[in-house]
Every structure is written in C-alpha cells, then in structure tokens.
CSV table of C-alpha atoms in Angstrom, one decimal:
chain,number,residue,atom,x,y,z
A,1,UNK,CA,-20.8,54.1,353.9
A,2,UNK,CA,-19.3,57.2,351.8
A,3,UNK,CA,-22.5,59.3,353.1
A,4,UNK,CA,-21.9,58.7,356.5
A,5,UNK,CA,-18.1,59.7,356.0
A,6,UNK,CA,-19.0,63.0,354.2
A,7,UNK,CA,-21.5,63.4,357.1
A,8,UNK,CA,-18.9,63.0,359.7
A,9,UNK,CA,-16.5,65.3,358.0
A,10,UNK,CA,-19.0,67.8,357.6
A,11,UNK,CA,-20.3,67.8,361.2
A,12,UNK,CA,-16.3,67.9,362.2
A,13,UNK,CA,-15.9,70.9,359.8
A,14,UNK,CA,-18.5,73.0,361.5
A,15,UNK,CA,-17.5,72.1,364.9
A,16,UNK,CA,-14.0,73.2,364.0
A,17,UNK,CA,-15.5,76.4,362.6
A,18,UNK,CA,-13.0,79.2,361.5
A,19,UNK,CA,-9.9,79.1,363.0
A,20,UNK,CA,-6.8,81.5,362.8
A,21,UNK,CA,-3.5,81.7,364.4
A,22,UNK,CA,-1.5,84.9,364.4
A,23,UNK,CA,2.3,83.4,365.2
A,24,UNK,CA,5.8,84.4,364.4
A,25,UNK,CA,8.0,81.8,362.4
A,26,UNK,CA,10.7,81.3,365.1
A,27,UNK,CA,8.6,81.7,368.6
A,28,UNK,CA,8.3,78.5,370.3
A,29,UNK,CA,5.2,80.1,372.0
A,30,UNK,CA,3.4,80.3,368.5
A,31,UNK,CA,4.7,76.9,367.6
A,32,UNK,CA,3.2,75.4,370.7
A,33,UNK,CA,-0.4,76.1,369.4
A,34,UNK,CA,0.3,75.5,365.9
A,35,UNK,CA,1.3,71.9,367.3
A,36,UNK,CA,-1.4,71.5,369.6
A,37,UNK,CA,-3.8,72.1,366.6
A,38,UNK,CA,-1.8,70.0,364.3
A,39,UNK,CA,-1.9,67.1,366.8
A,40,UNK,CA,-5.5,67.3,367.2
A,41,UNK,CA,-6.1,67.7,363.2
A,42,UNK,CA,-7.6,71.1,363.4
A,43,UNK,CA,-7.3,72.9,360.2
A,44,UNK,CA,-6.3,76.5,360.7
A,45,UNK,CA,-5.3,79.8,358.8
A,46,UNK,CA,-1.7,80.8,360.0
A,47,UNK,CA,-1.1,84.5,359.8
A,48,UNK,CA,2.9,85.2,360.2
A,49,UNK,CA,3.2,88.6,362.2
A,50,UNK,CA,6.4,90.8,361.9
A,51,UNK,CA,7.1,91.6,365.4
A,52,UNK,CA,8.6,94.9,364.3
A,53,UNK,CA,5.7,96.3,362.5
A,54,UNK,CA,2.7,94.5,363.8
A,55,UNK,CA,-0.8,94.3,362.1
A,56,UNK,CA,-4.1,96.1,363.1
A,57,UNK,CA,-5.6,92.7,363.4
A,58,UNK,CA,-2.6,92.0,365.9
A,59,UNK,CA,-3.6,94.9,368.0
A,60,UNK,CA,-7.2,94.6,367.5
A,61,UNK,CA,-7.1,90.9,368.8
A,62,UNK,CA,-4.7,91.3,371.9
A,63,UNK,CA,-5.0,95.0,372.9
A,64,UNK,CA,-3.8,94.3,376.2
A,65,UNK,CA,-0.1,92.7,375.4
A,66,UNK,CA,-0.1,93.3,371.8
A,67,UNK,CA,1.7,89.8,371.4
A,68,UNK,CA,1.6,86.4,369.8
A,69,UNK,CA,0.3,84.0,369.6
A,70,UNK,CA,-3.3,84.8,369.5
A,71,UNK,CA,-5.9,82.0,368.4
A,72,UNK,CA,-8.9,83.3,366.9
A,73,UNK,CA,-11.9,80.6,366.8
A,74,UNK,CA,-15.0,81.9,365.0
A,75,UNK,CA,-14.1,85.6,365.6
A,76,UNK,CA,-13.3,85.6,369.3
A,77,UNK,CA,-9.7,86.0,370.3
A,78,UNK,CA,-7.7,84.3,373.0
A,79,UNK,CA,-4.1,85.1,374.2
A,80,UNK,CA,-1.3,83.7,376.1
A,81,UNK,CA,0.1,80.5,374.7
A,82,UNK,CA,-0.8,78.5,378.2
A,83,UNK,CA,-4.6,79.9,378.3
A,84,UNK,CA,-4.6,78.8,374.6
A,85,UNK,CA,-3.5,75.3,374.8
A,86,UNK,CA,-5.8,74.8,377.6
A,87,UNK,CA,-8.8,76.2,375.5
A,88,UNK,CA,-7.8,73.9,372.7
A,89,UNK,CA,-7.8,71.0,374.8
A,90,UNK,CA,-11.1,71.8,376.2
A,91,UNK,CA,-12.8,72.5,372.5
A,92,UNK,CA,-11.2,69.5,370.7
A,93,UNK,CA,-11.0,67.1,373.9
A,94,UNK,CA,-11.3,63.6,371.9
A,95,UNK,CA,-8.4,63.9,369.3
A,96,UNK,CA,-4.9,63.4,371.0
A,97,UNK,CA,-5.5,64.4,374.6
A,98,UNK,CA,-3.1,67.0,375.7
A,99,UNK,CA,-3.8,66.8,379.3
A,100,UNK,CA,-4.2,63.8,381.9
A,101,UNK,CA,-7.6,62.9,383.4
A,102,UNK,CA,-6.3,62.8,386.7
A,103,UNK,CA,-6.5,66.6,388.7
A,104,UNK,CA,-3.3,65.9,390.8
A,105,UNK,CA,-1.5,64.9,387.1
A,106,UNK,CA,-3.0,68.1,385.7
A,107,UNK,CA,-1.8,70.2,388.4
A,108,UNK,CA,1.5,68.8,387.9
A,109,UNK,CA,1.6,69.5,384.4
A,110,UNK,CA,0.3,73.1,385.1
A,111,UNK,CA,2.8,73.5,387.5
A,112,UNK,CA,5.8,72.9,385.3
A,113,UNK,CA,4.6,75.0,382.3
A,114,UNK,CA,4.1,77.8,385.0
A,115,UNK,CA,7.7,76.9,386.3
A,116,UNK,CA,9.9,76.9,382.8
A,117,UNK,CA,7.8,80.0,381.6
A,118,UNK,CA,8.6,82.0,384.5
A,119,UNK,CA,11.2,85.0,383.4
A,120,UNK,CA,13.5,84.4,385.8
A,121,UNK,CA,13.7,80.4,384.2
A,122,UNK,CA,14.1,82.1,380.9
A,123,UNK,CA,16.7,84.5,381.4
A,124,UNK,CA,19.3,81.8,382.0
A,125,UNK,CA,19.0,80.8,378.2
A,126,UNK,CA,18.9,84.5,376.8
A,127,UNK,CA,21.9,85.5,378.5
A,128,UNK,CA,23.7,82.4,377.1
A,129,UNK,CA,22.9,83.4,374.0
A,130,UNK,CA,23.5,87.2,373.9
A,131,UNK,CA,25.9,87.6,377.3
A,132,UNK,CA,29.4,87.8,377.5
A,133,UNK,CA,32.1,87.4,380.3
A,134,UNK,CA,31.0,86.9,383.7
A,135,UNK,CA,27.5,87.0,383.4
A,136,UNK,CA,27.7,84.3,380.4
A,137,UNK,CA,29.4,82.1,382.7
A,138,UNK,CA,26.7,82.4,385.3
A,139,UNK,CA,23.9,81.6,382.4
A,140,UNK,CA,25.7,78.6,381.5
A,141,UNK,CA,25.8,77.3,385.1
A,142,UNK,CA,22.5,78.2,385.7
A,143,UNK,CA,21.2,76.9,382.6
A,144,UNK,CA,22.6,73.6,383.2
A,145,UNK,CA,20.9,73.4,386.5
A,146,UNK,CA,17.7,73.8,384.9
A,147,UNK,CA,18.5,71.4,382.2
A,148,UNK,CA,19.5,69.0,385.3
A,149,UNK,CA,15.8,69.3,386.7
A,150,UNK,CA,14.1,69.0,383.5
A,151,UNK,CA,15.9,65.7,382.7
A,152,UNK,CA,15.9,64.2,386.0
A,153,UNK,CA,12.5,65.5,387.8
A,154,UNK,CA,10.5,66.1,385.2
A,155,UNK,CA,10.9,64.1,382.4
A,156,UNK,CA,12.7,60.9,384.2
A,157,UNK,CA,12.2,57.5,382.3
A,158,UNK,CA,9.6,58.8,380.3
A,159,UNK,CA,9.4,59.0,376.7
A,160,UNK,CA,7.8,62.1,376.4
A,161,UNK,CA,6.9,64.3,379.5
A,162,UNK,CA,3.2,63.4,378.8
A,163,UNK,CA,4.0,60.2,378.9
A,164,UNK,CA,4.0,57.8,376.0
A,165,UNK,CA,2.3,60.6,373.9
A,166,UNK,CA,3.0,64.1,373.3
A,167,UNK,CA,1.4,66.3,375.9
A,168,UNK,CA,1.2,70.0,376.8
A,169,UNK,CA,4.3,69.9,378.5
A,170,UNK,CA,6.2,68.3,375.8
A,171,UNK,CA,4.7,71.3,373.6
A,172,UNK,CA,5.9,73.9,376.4
A,173,UNK,CA,9.4,72.2,376.2
A,174,UNK,CA,9.6,72.4,372.5
A,175,UNK,CA,12.3,75.2,372.5
A,176,UNK,CA,14.3,72.8,373.4
A,177,UNK,CA,13.9,70.9,370.0
A,178,UNK,CA,15.8,73.9,368.0
A,179,UNK,CA,18.1,74.9,370.7
A,180,UNK,CA,21.0,73.6,368.9
A,181,UNK,CA,21.0,76.4,366.5
A,182,UNK,CA,21.2,78.7,369.4
A,183,UNK,CA,24.4,76.5,370.5
A,184,UNK,CA,25.8,76.8,367.4
A,185,UNK,CA,25.9,80.5,367.0
A,186,UNK,CA,27.4,80.8,370.4
A,187,UNK,CA,29.8,78.1,369.7
A,188,UNK,CA,29.4,76.5,372.9
A,189,UNK,CA,27.3,73.0,374.1
A,190,UNK,CA,25.1,72.8,376.9
A,191,UNK,CA,22.4,70.3,376.0
A,192,UNK,CA,24.7,67.4,375.2
A,193,UNK,CA,24.1,63.8,374.7
A,194,UNK,CA,26.6,62.9,377.4
A,195,UNK,CA,25.2,64.8,380.2
A,196,UNK,CA,21.5,65.0,379.1
A,197,UNK,CA,20.9,61.7,377.5
A,198,UNK,CA,17.1,61.5,378.3
A,199,UNK,CA,16.5,65.0,377.0
A,200,UNK,CA,18.6,64.4,374.1
A,201,UNK,CA,16.6,61.1,373.3
A,202,UNK,CA,13.4,63.6,374.1
A,203,UNK,CA,14.5,65.7,371.4
A,204,UNK,CA,15.0,63.3,368.6
A,205,UNK,CA,11.5,61.4,369.3
A,206,UNK,CA,10.0,64.8,369.5
A,207,UNK,CA,11.5,66.1,366.4
A,208,UNK,CA,10.7,63.0,364.8
A,209,UNK,CA,6.7,63.0,364.9
A,210,UNK,CA,5.3,64.2,362.1
A,211,UNK,CA,3.2,67.0,363.2
A,212,UNK,CA,6.4,68.5,365.0
A,213,UNK,CA,8.4,67.7,361.8
A,214,UNK,CA,6.4,69.6,359.7
A,215,UNK,CA,6.3,72.5,361.7
A,216,UNK,CA,9.8,73.3,362.9
A,217,UNK,CA,11.7,76.6,361.9
A,218,UNK,CA,13.9,76.2,358.9
A,219,UNK,CA,17.5,75.8,360.4
A,220,UNK,CA,19.7,77.7,357.9
A,221,UNK,CA,16.8,80.8,358.1
A,222,UNK,CA,17.1,80.3,361.9
A,223,UNK,CA,20.9,80.3,361.7
A,224,UNK,CA,20.8,83.6,359.9
A,225,UNK,CA,18.1,85.4,361.5
A,226,UNK,CA,19.2,84.8,365.2
A,227,UNK,CA,22.8,85.6,364.4
A,228,UNK,CA,21.6,88.7,363.2
A,229,UNK,CA,19.6,89.4,366.2
A,230,UNK,CA,22.4,88.4,368.4
A,231,UNK,CA,24.8,91.1,366.6
A,232,UNK,CA,21.8,93.5,367.0
A,233,UNK,CA,21.4,92.9,370.8
A,234,UNK,CA,25.5,93.3,371.4
A,235,UNK,CA,25.8,96.3,369.5
A,236,UNK,CA,23.2,98.0,371.4
A,237,UNK,CA,23.7,96.5,374.9
A,238,UNK,CA,26.1,98.2,377.5
A,239,UNK,CA,27.4,94.9,378.8
A,240,UNK,CA,29.7,93.9,375.6
A,241,UNK,CA,33.4,93.7,375.9
A,242,UNK,CA,33.7,94.6,372.1
A,243,UNK,CA,32.1,96.7,370.1
B,1,UNK,CA,-13.3,62.8,397.4
B,2,UNK,CA,-12.7,64.3,401.0
B,3,UNK,CA,-9.0,63.1,402.7
B,4,UNK,CA,-6.9,65.2,404.4
B,5,UNK,CA,-6.0,68.7,403.6
B,6,UNK,CA,-3.6,71.2,405.1
B,7,UNK,CA,-2.5,74.6,404.0
B,8,UNK,CA,0.6,75.9,404.2
B,9,UNK,CA,0.3,79.9,404.3
B,10,UNK,CA,1.6,83.3,405.8
B,11,UNK,CA,-1.3,85.3,406.9
B,12,UNK,CA,-0.5,88.5,404.7
B,13,UNK,CA,0.2,86.7,401.5
B,14,UNK,CA,-2.4,87.6,398.8
B,15,UNK,CA,-1.5,84.0,397.1
B,16,UNK,CA,-2.3,82.2,400.2
B,17,UNK,CA,-5.6,83.8,400.5
B,18,UNK,CA,-6.5,82.8,396.9
B,19,UNK,CA,-6.8,79.3,398.5
B,20,UNK,CA,-8.2,80.2,401.7
B,21,UNK,CA,-11.3,81.5,399.6
B,22,UNK,CA,-11.7,78.7,397.1
B,23,UNK,CA,-11.8,76.4,399.9
B,24,UNK,CA,-14.0,78.5,402.3
B,25,UNK,CA,-16.5,79.0,399.3
B,26,UNK,CA,-16.8,75.4,398.8
B,27,UNK,CA,-17.3,74.7,402.4
B,28,UNK,CA,-14.2,72.5,402.5
B,29,UNK,CA,-12.3,71.9,406.0
B,30,UNK,CA,-8.8,72.1,406.2
B,31,UNK,CA,-6.0,72.4,408.7
B,32,UNK,CA,-4.4,76.0,408.3
B,33,UNK,CA,-0.5,76.2,409.1
B,34,UNK,CA,1.0,79.3,409.5
B,35,UNK,CA,4.8,79.4,408.3
B,36,UNK,CA,7.3,81.7,409.6
B,37,UNK,CA,9.3,82.4,406.4
B,38,UNK,CA,12.5,83.7,408.3
B,39,UNK,CA,12.5,80.0,409.7
B,40,UNK,CA,10.6,77.7,407.1
B,41,UNK,CA,9.2,74.5,408.6
B,42,UNK,CA,11.0,71.2,407.3
B,43,UNK,CA,7.3,70.2,405.9
B,44,UNK,CA,7.4,73.3,403.4
B,45,UNK,CA,10.7,72.5,402.3
B,46,UNK,CA,10.0,69.1,401.8
B,47,UNK,CA,6.6,69.7,399.9
B,48,UNK,CA,8.0,72.6,397.5
B,49,UNK,CA,11.5,72.0,397.4
B,50,UNK,CA,11.3,73.8,393.9
B,51,UNK,CA,10.2,77.0,395.3
B,52,UNK,CA,10.4,77.1,399.0
B,53,UNK,CA,7.5,79.2,399.1
B,54,UNK,CA,4.0,79.5,400.4
B,55,UNK,CA,0.8,78.5,400.2
B,56,UNK,CA,1.2,74.8,399.7
B,57,UNK,CA,-1.7,72.9,399.3
B,58,UNK,CA,-1.5,69.3,400.6
B,59,UNK,CA,-3.9,66.8,399.9
B,60,UNK,CA,-3.5,63.3,401.1
B,61,UNK,CA,0.2,64.0,401.5
B,62,UNK,CA,0.6,65.2,398.0
B,63,UNK,CA,1.7,68.7,397.7
B,64,UNK,CA,-0.2,71.3,395.1
B,65,UNK,CA,1.7,74.8,394.7
B,66,UNK,CA,1.3,77.9,393.0
B,67,UNK,CA,-1.8,79.6,393.9
B,68,UNK,CA,-3.3,79.6,390.7
B,69,UNK,CA,-2.8,75.9,390.3
B,70,UNK,CA,-4.2,75.0,393.7
B,71,UNK,CA,-7.8,77.0,392.8
B,72,UNK,CA,-7.8,75.0,389.8
B,73,UNK,CA,-6.9,72.2,391.4
B,74,UNK,CA,-9.5,72.8,394.3
B,75,UNK,CA,-12.3,73.7,391.5
B,76,UNK,CA,-11.7,70.2,389.7
B,77,UNK,CA,-12.0,68.3,392.6
B,78,UNK,CA,-14.8,69.5,394.4
B,79,UNK,CA,-16.2,70.7,391.2
B,80,UNK,CA,-20.2,70.0,392.3
B,81,UNK,CA,-19.8,72.8,394.8
B,82,UNK,CA,-19.7,76.5,394.3
B,83,UNK,CA,-17.7,76.3,390.9
B,84,UNK,CA,-15.0,79.4,390.2
B,85,UNK,CA,-14.1,78.4,387.0
B,86,UNK,CA,-16.8,78.9,384.0
B,87,UNK,CA,-18.0,75.9,382.1
B,88,UNK,CA,-17.8,77.4,378.6
B,89,UNK,CA,-14.1,77.1,377.2
B,90,UNK,CA,-14.3,80.6,375.8
B,91,UNK,CA,-15.3,82.0,379.0
B,92,UNK,CA,-12.5,79.9,380.6
B,93,UNK,CA,-9.9,81.3,378.5
B,94,UNK,CA,-11.3,84.9,379.3
B,95,UNK,CA,-10.8,83.9,383.0
B,96,UNK,CA,-7.7,82.6,382.4
B,97,UNK,CA,-6.3,85.3,380.7
B,98,UNK,CA,-7.3,88.0,383.3
B,99,UNK,CA,-5.7,85.9,386.1
B,100,UNK,CA,-3.0,85.5,384.4
B,101,UNK,CA,-2.6,89.5,383.7
B,102,UNK,CA,-3.5,89.8,387.5
B,103,UNK,CA,-0.2,87.6,388.2
B,104,UNK,CA,2.0,89.6,385.8
B,105,UNK,CA,1.2,92.8,386.9
B,106,UNK,CA,-0.7,93.6,390.3
B,107,UNK,CA,1.7,92.3,392.8
B,108,UNK,CA,5.2,93.6,391.1
B,109,UNK,CA,3.3,96.9,390.5
B,110,UNK,CA,2.2,96.9,394.4
B,111,UNK,CA,5.8,96.0,395.6
B,112,UNK,CA,7.0,98.5,393.7
B,113,UNK,CA,4.8,101.4,394.9
B,114,UNK,CA,5.9,100.4,398.6
B,115,UNK,CA,9.7,99.7,398.3
B,116,UNK,CA,10.2,102.7,396.0
B,117,UNK,CA,10.2,106.6,396.1
B,118,UNK,CA,10.5,109.5,393.2
B,119,UNK,CA,10.2,108.3,389.9
B,120,UNK,CA,10.2,104.9,390.0
B,121,UNK,CA,7.4,104.8,392.5
B,122,UNK,CA,5.3,107.3,390.5
B,123,UNK,CA,5.6,105.0,387.2
B,124,UNK,CA,4.6,102.3,389.5
B,125,UNK,CA,1.3,103.8,390.8
B,126,UNK,CA,0.0,105.1,387.3
B,127,UNK,CA,0.8,101.7,385.6
B,128,UNK,CA,-1.1,99.9,388.7
B,129,UNK,CA,-4.3,102.4,388.1
B,130,UNK,CA,-3.9,101.6,384.4
B,131,UNK,CA,-4.1,97.9,385.1
B,132,UNK,CA,-7.2,98.3,387.6
B,133,UNK,CA,-9.1,100.3,385.2
B,134,UNK,CA,-8.4,97.6,382.6
B,135,UNK,CA,-9.6,95.5,385.2
B,136,UNK,CA,-12.9,97.6,385.8
B,137,UNK,CA,-13.3,97.5,381.7
B,138,UNK,CA,-13.6,93.4,382.1
B,139,UNK,CA,-16.1,93.6,385.2
B,140,UNK,CA,-18.1,96.0,383.3
B,141,UNK,CA,-21.6,95.9,384.5
B,142,UNK,CA,-21.4,92.8,386.3
B,143,UNK,CA,-21.6,91.8,390.3
B,144,UNK,CA,-18.6,89.8,390.2
B,145,UNK,CA,-16.0,89.0,387.5
B,146,UNK,CA,-17.4,85.5,387.6
B,147,UNK,CA,-20.9,87.0,386.8
B,148,UNK,CA,-23.7,86.6,389.8
B,149,UNK,CA,-21.1,84.1,391.9
B,150,UNK,CA,-17.6,84.8,392.6
B,151,UNK,CA,-15.4,83.5,389.9
B,152,UNK,CA,-11.8,82.4,389.3
B,153,UNK,CA,-10.7,86.5,388.7
B,154,UNK,CA,-12.6,87.4,391.5
B,155,UNK,CA,-10.6,85.1,393.6
B,156,UNK,CA,-7.6,85.8,392.3
B,157,UNK,CA,-7.9,89.7,392.7
B,158,UNK,CA,-9.7,90.6,395.6
B,159,UNK,CA,-6.7,89.4,398.3
B,160,UNK,CA,-4.8,92.1,397.2
B,161,UNK,CA,-7.5,94.8,398.3
B,162,UNK,CA,-6.0,93.9,401.9
B,163,UNK,CA,-2.8,95.7,400.7
B,164,UNK,CA,-4.7,98.5,399.1
B,165,UNK,CA,-4.4,100.6,402.5
B,166,UNK,CA,-0.5,100.1,402.6
B,167,UNK,CA,-0.2,101.0,398.6
B,168,UNK,CA,-2.2,104.2,399.2
B,169,UNK,CA,0.0,105.2,402.4
B,170,UNK,CA,3.3,104.3,400.9
B,171,UNK,CA,2.4,105.7,397.6
B,172,UNK,CA,0.3,108.8,399.1
B,173,UNK,CA,-2.7,108.5,396.8
B,174,UNK,CA,-6.5,107.3,396.9
B,175,UNK,CA,-7.1,103.8,395.0
B,176,UNK,CA,-10.9,104.5,395.4
B,177,UNK,CA,-10.8,108.0,393.5
B,178,UNK,CA,-9.2,106.7,390.8
B,179,UNK,CA,-11.1,103.5,390.7
B,180,UNK,CA,-14.3,103.8,392.1
B,181,UNK,CA,-15.9,100.7,390.2
B,182,UNK,CA,-13.1,98.6,391.5
B,183,UNK,CA,-13.7,99.4,395.3
B,184,UNK,CA,-17.4,99.1,394.7
B,185,UNK,CA,-16.8,95.6,393.5
B,186,UNK,CA,-14.7,94.8,396.1
B,187,UNK,CA,-17.3,96.0,398.8
B,188,UNK,CA,-19.6,93.4,397.3
B,189,UNK,CA,-16.8,90.6,397.7
B,190,UNK,CA,-16.2,91.5,401.5
B,191,UNK,CA,-19.9,90.9,401.9
B,192,UNK,CA,-19.3,87.2,401.2
B,193,UNK,CA,-17.8,85.2,404.5
B,194,UNK,CA,-15.5,83.5,402.6
B,195,UNK,CA,-13.8,86.4,401.5
B,196,UNK,CA,-14.3,88.9,404.5
B,197,UNK,CA,-13.0,85.7,406.8
B,198,UNK,CA,-9.9,84.8,404.3
B,199,UNK,CA,-8.5,88.4,404.2
B,200,UNK,CA,-6.5,90.1,407.3
B,201,UNK,CA,-7.0,93.9,408.4
B,202,UNK,CA,-5.9,96.1,405.9
B,203,UNK,CA,-4.3,98.1,409.1
B,204,UNK,CA,-2.5,94.8,410.3
B,205,UNK,CA,-0.8,94.6,406.7
B,206,UNK,CA,0.3,98.2,406.7
B,207,UNK,CA,2.0,97.7,409.9
B,208,UNK,CA,3.3,94.5,408.4
B,209,UNK,CA,4.6,96.6,405.4
B,210,UNK,CA,6.5,99.1,407.8
B,211,UNK,CA,8.2,96.4,409.8
B,212,UNK,CA,9.3,95.2,406.2
B,213,UNK,CA,10.6,98.5,405.1
B,214,UNK,CA,12.5,98.9,408.4
B,215,UNK,CA,13.7,95.5,407.9
B,216,UNK,CA,15.1,96.2,404.2
B,217,UNK,CA,16.2,99.7,405.2
B,218,UNK,CA,13.7,101.4,402.7
B,219,UNK,CA,12.6,104.8,404.1
C-alpha cells in the first residue's frame, strides 16, 4: 500500500511540475490565482512583487502588460488573472473543479467575471475609497447598485457563486472578502449585513474556508498600507477639497 | 445539439462579426436579426438587460452575451466542427491572452482615431500601430494565429479590418505601410468564405463613420 501511495505522490508531483506565482500581497487578482492553486492542492513558489519597483523576472515574464499576477508553469508564463484561472482549471481538472460542466453555465460564469472585472464596474469602488464630495456620493450610489445586482441576480439563494462549492466566480468576487478594511478607512459602510444579507453570509463562508483563511492579507497591514495609499492619492489628486 | 439559434446584431459591429465568423466556420445555421441601436427591440432589452448591447446569441431561448464568450460557447457546443480554440492548455492560455489584448486595445484606440484630432489622435495612431506590431510578432511565420486554420485570435481580430479604411481616412495614414504582415494575414483570412461573408464592405463602414461624426458633431 505504501509503495502505491508513494508512486501516486510522485506521479502527482511530476504532473505538477514547477509552479511559480508572481503576485502582490494585497492584490485580489493575484490572490485569485493563489486560491485556485490552493483549492486544487497544487504546490507553488510565491514571489511577492514590489509594484513600485518591478523585478526583471516580472518584466521578462509579462513584457506586454508588466503586471501581476503571472503564473509560470515549467518555465512557461501566463498573464491576466482570468486567463490564468482557466489554465489552472484545464491543467488540474480533477481536484476541486472551478467551472460547471454545462457550456451554458460556463458561459454565465465567464460573463459575470468579465462584467465585474470591467474598469467601469471597478471604478465606483475605487472612487468610494479615494473620492470626495459629489463624486464620492455618486460612487456610493453606483457601488450599492452593483452590490444589489451581485446579491440578487448573481448569488441569489446559493451558498457560493459556484453553488455548493467555491467556484471561479467566488474567487473573482474575493475582493469583497476584505472590503471591510476599505470601509473602515473611509468610515462609511456600504456592504452591510442588513442591506446585503446574502453577500454578508457569503463573505463569512468564503473567509472561513481553510484555503481562503490561510491566504488573506493581514488586516493591520492592509489598514496601514491602504491608509497611506489613500493619503498619497488624495495629496496628488486635483479633486481634493482639503490638502 | 442543434436547436434554435438567433443572433441579434448590427451590421458594422466588429463584435457581432466575430460570432458570424465562428458560426460560418462551423457551418451552423442561424437566424440573423438586425438591431436598430437607436430603437432597441424588446427582445434585445429582454435578452441583455445588463448591458443592452449587441451581439446577443440566443440558443434555445437562452441568451449568451459578450462576443468572446459567445465564440467560446459556440466552440464548446459544436466542438467537433472546425475547432477554433487549441486543445493544449498552454496554447489556449496564449490564445486567450491575445484575444484579451485585442479587446483591451484595438476597439478603443481605433475609436480614438476617428473621434479625435491633433495630439490625442496622433497618440492613438502611434499606440494602435504599436499594438498591431505586437500582434504581428505573435503571428510570426504562421498562416493564421491559429496555425494552419483559423483560430480564436484570428476570429477576434479580423473583424476590425472592416474598419481599417475608416481609420486610415480619418487618421490620414496607411496601416499596410506600417504593418504589411498584418495586411498579408488579413488577405489570407479574407480568402475564407466564413470571413468574407461576415465582414461588411470597408467603404460602407467609412460612410457609416462619417454619419456618426456628423451625429456627434465631430469635425
């Protein structure tokens, strides 16, 4: 029995090959990739990038966009988080499938990932974080409309966006899992349990999963880092009402 | 896996063209419905309430929105005919990366070329050519991005060729002069019936752009 187990482990290790992830400790796009690998029990080397001082490795592996995340599998580099997630699903399909089998269901997952990653849909949350005055008010309204859409139409009655188990769309929605820190800094709550009970429940479930729990950015570090970021943006922005 | 297939589309849309090409490559019959975007049909608003945009592919009454998602869906459902996406996971990732690149860059830069003037237009032209050159690099010596047959990247990119004449006239430059390999690839694609039948005439698109400019009050 022991020999067979060793053989299977060796086979899995060979199949796994060498996996590297270039990410950034607070980036939800990088975390998606780490979560996906974690759920599929794929071992990888994590390399943290300083985005203000990008490494030679990053520039070599992603010359077109020069961005994280990048997945390097047996020396071959793949960029863009949505592309990486599909690759991970196709390369390690047996463990913890991240996509449904039905082509129509898959199209719906892809549609929503594409939707929430669109810069127009991300913008209200960014403006919520760094904006002031009228533009901030507008951002709050738009952000709440998007959250309502996600709560009612996308999540609905399901435990996870992926159904009974965490799927690709849950990973893409993962930024919500630590959005509380943003709300703390801005001192405005928009994703509250009363208005969005289902999303609130989803956040608790998602954060509690062992793979996710062990791969969330540290709260205090986020608080400090994001507070500094916010101050920097506001100091440089022509829109600020106060210096 | 036949069933009823309807494509809600608008003739000059490069996004709609992608789905037309994919369906034609696989020889799949469908009903084409032309939308008047100034007077959107109830069907369109019902089938794409989130974006209210074309193209929408309706399969047995269920809508699939976003052209890249439609092409993937078509490829998965009719997987045994003329496959567009490679079977190797790494090659698939490469194809998806470049389709994402086309989506991020080509439409927006092209729009800037016909909508703007002066420095903004000059910058858009420069970046547009740089992007085409990057794509030429990815094409290399291959017949198509998909290798010996049309692939996902070919289908995503070639529709923009129908807008090249409009970009050139508005921007006063020649795309062929800067990117001859790209144009050579386009010509090979246009030899395919699925592509030639799915793309409108460039002159018609240019006339349409001139109408848009008048409508938006752009000089």
